[in-house]
Amino acid sequence: MGTVSTQLDDEARSIFTRLGYTVSGDGAEFTAERDWKAVRVTTMSEPDDPPESGGLRCFVTRRSQASEVRRRLVRTDPDYDWAIISVANDDYEVVRAPPGAEASA
């Protein structure tokens, strides 16, 4: 499982770097910063319970796991803005973005 997780971590960093963010930190959690915003990014090779707190958060997971990650977040209704990016091969899509994110991207 470590290889899969490391690959997903690298893919998540690459996505945020291509989007113009400065990426810092190691492992399955890192910070991506651009302009006024800092996003705490968590990679999830398998759905897990989401963190209880945070400001802006983004969860990066495999496309096959994205629906379950979204269900867990909706069910727990955390007190922070969150997004999900699903990854498949060399492609990704935003599954859910915080309200108003389209205008600030």
GROMACS .gro file of N, CA, C and O in nm, residues 44-47 61-70:
model
   56
   44MET      N    1  -0.577   1.044   0.011
   44MET     CA    2  -0.644   0.927   0.069
   44MET      C    3  -0.649   0.817  -0.035
   44MET      O    4  -0.728   0.824  -0.129
   45SER      N    5  -0.562   0.717  -0.020
   45SER     CA    6  -0.569   0.606  -0.114
   45SER      C    7  -0.693   0.521  -0.087
   45SER      O    8  -0.744   0.454  -0.175
   46GLU      N    9  -0.743   0.526   0.037
   46GLU     CA   10  -0.869   0.462   0.075
   46GLU      C   11  -0.946   0.561   0.160
   46GLU      O   12  -0.886   0.641   0.231
   47PRO      N   13  -1.079   0.557   0.156
   47PRO     CA   14  -1.157   0.651   0.238
   47PRO      C   15  -1.122   0.635   0.385
   47PRO      O   16  -1.101   0.526   0.435
   61THR      N   17  -0.793   1.177  -0.396
   61THR     CA   18  -0.812   1.032  -0.389
   61THR      C   19  -0.824   0.974  -0.530
   61THR      O   20  -0.835   1.047  -0.628
   62ARG      N   21  -0.821   0.844  -0.540
   62ARG     CA   22  -0.843   0.777  -0.668
   62ARG      C   23  -0.990   0.794  -0.708
   62ARG      O   24  -1.079   0.803  -0.623
   63ARG      N   25  -1.013   0.798  -0.835
   63ARG     CA   26  -1.149   0.816  -0.886
   63ARG      C   27  -1.245   0.712  -0.828
   63ARG      O   28  -1.359   0.744  -0.794
   64SER      N   29  -1.199   0.590  -0.812
   64SER     CA   30  -1.285   0.483  -0.759
   64SER      C   31  -1.325   0.506  -0.614
   64SER      O   32  -1.423   0.448  -0.567
   65GLN      N   33  -1.253   0.589  -0.541
   65GLN     CA   34  -1.282   0.614  -0.399
   65GLN      C   35  -1.351   0.748  -0.375
   65GLN      O   36  -1.396   0.777  -0.264
   66ALA      N   37  -1.360   0.833  -0.476
   66ALA     CA   38  -1.408   0.970  -0.458
   66ALA      C   39  -1.550   0.977  -0.403
   66ALA      O   40  -1.579   1.060  -0.315
   67SER      N   41  -1.640   0.893  -0.449
   67SER     CA   42  -1.779   0.897  -0.401
   67SER      C   43  -1.787   0.866  -0.253
   67SER      O   44  -1.861   0.930  -0.178
   68GLU      N   45  -1.709   0.768  -0.208
   68GLU     CA   46  -1.710   0.731  -0.066
   68GLU      C   47  -1.650   0.842   0.020
   68GLU      O   48  -1.700   0.873   0.128
   69VAL      N   49  -1.541   0.904  -0.026
   69VAL     CA   50  -1.482   1.016   0.049
   69VAL      C   51  -1.586   1.128   0.060
   69VAL      O   52  -1.605   1.186   0.167
   70ARG      N   53  -1.656   1.157  -0.050
   70ARG     CA   54  -1.758   1.263  -0.047
   70ARG      C   55  -1.869   1.228   0.051
   70ARG      O   56  -1.913   1.312   0.129
   0.00000   0.00000   0.00000
